[in-house]
Coordinates of C-alpha atoms in Angstrom, one line a residue:
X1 CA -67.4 1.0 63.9
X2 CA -67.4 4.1 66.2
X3 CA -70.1 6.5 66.3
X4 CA -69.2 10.0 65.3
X5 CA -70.2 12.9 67.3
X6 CA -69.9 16.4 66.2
X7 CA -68.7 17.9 69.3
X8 CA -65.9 17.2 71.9
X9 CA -68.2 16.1 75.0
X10 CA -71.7 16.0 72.8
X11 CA -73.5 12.4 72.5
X12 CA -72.5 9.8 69.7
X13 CA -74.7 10.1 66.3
X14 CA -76.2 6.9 64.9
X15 CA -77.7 6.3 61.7
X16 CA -80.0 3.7 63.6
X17 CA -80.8 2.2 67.4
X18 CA -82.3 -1.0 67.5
X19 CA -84.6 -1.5 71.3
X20 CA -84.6 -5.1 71.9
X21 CA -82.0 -7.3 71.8
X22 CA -84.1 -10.3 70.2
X23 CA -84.1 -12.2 67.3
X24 CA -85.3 -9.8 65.2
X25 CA -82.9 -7.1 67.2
X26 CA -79.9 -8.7 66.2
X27 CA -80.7 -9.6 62.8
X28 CA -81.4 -6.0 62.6
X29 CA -77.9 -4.8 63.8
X30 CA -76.6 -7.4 61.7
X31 CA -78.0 -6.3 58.5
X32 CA -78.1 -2.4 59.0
X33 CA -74.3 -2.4 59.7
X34 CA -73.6 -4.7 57.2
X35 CA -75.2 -1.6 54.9
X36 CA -71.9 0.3 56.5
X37 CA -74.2 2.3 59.2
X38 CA -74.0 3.0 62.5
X39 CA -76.2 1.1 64.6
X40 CA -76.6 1.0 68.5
X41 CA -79.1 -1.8 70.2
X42 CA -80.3 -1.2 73.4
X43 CA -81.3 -4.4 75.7
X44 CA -83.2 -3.9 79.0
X45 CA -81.9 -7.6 80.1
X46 CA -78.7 -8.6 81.1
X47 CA -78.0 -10.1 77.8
X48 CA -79.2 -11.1 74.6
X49 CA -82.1 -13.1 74.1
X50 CA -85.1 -11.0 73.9
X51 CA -89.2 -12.0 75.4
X52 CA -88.2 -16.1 74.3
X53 CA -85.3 -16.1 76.6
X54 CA -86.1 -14.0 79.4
X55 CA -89.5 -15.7 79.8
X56 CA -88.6 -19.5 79.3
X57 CA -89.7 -21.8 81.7
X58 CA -90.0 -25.2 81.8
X59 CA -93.2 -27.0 79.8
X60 CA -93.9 -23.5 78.5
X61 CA -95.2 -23.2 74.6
X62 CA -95.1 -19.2 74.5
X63 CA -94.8 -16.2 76.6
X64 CA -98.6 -14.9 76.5
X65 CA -101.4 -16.2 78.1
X66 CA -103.3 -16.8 74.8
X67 CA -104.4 -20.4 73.0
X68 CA -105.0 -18.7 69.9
X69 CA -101.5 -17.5 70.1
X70 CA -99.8 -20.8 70.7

């Protein structure tokens, strides 16, 4: 679906942008355009994955320093 602008040359108009290209992220896109909007997400890595990806290493249980957390 393309995003409608009201203006030769003016930016694109989106019902929603989604930052993070996580799980949640793309469930999000998923579900908002399945709602017939337009949606944009916006990833600052070079691909999908989100804070689980980018920060995997090996023997790693989660991505903060925190035992509580884990």
């Amino acid at each position: 679906m393309s995003p409608s602008t009201s203006r030769p040359g003016s930016c694109p108009a989106y019902d929603a942008i989604i930052v993070g290209a996580g799980f949640s992220g793309l469930y999000l896109l998923h579900r908002l355009r399945q709602q017939g909007l337009t949606v944009r997400a916006i990833e600052r890595g070079g691909g999908v994955g989100g804070t689980w990806y980018w920060n995997r290493y090996p023997g790693a249980r989660c991505d903060v320093e925190s035992m509580e957390y884990s």
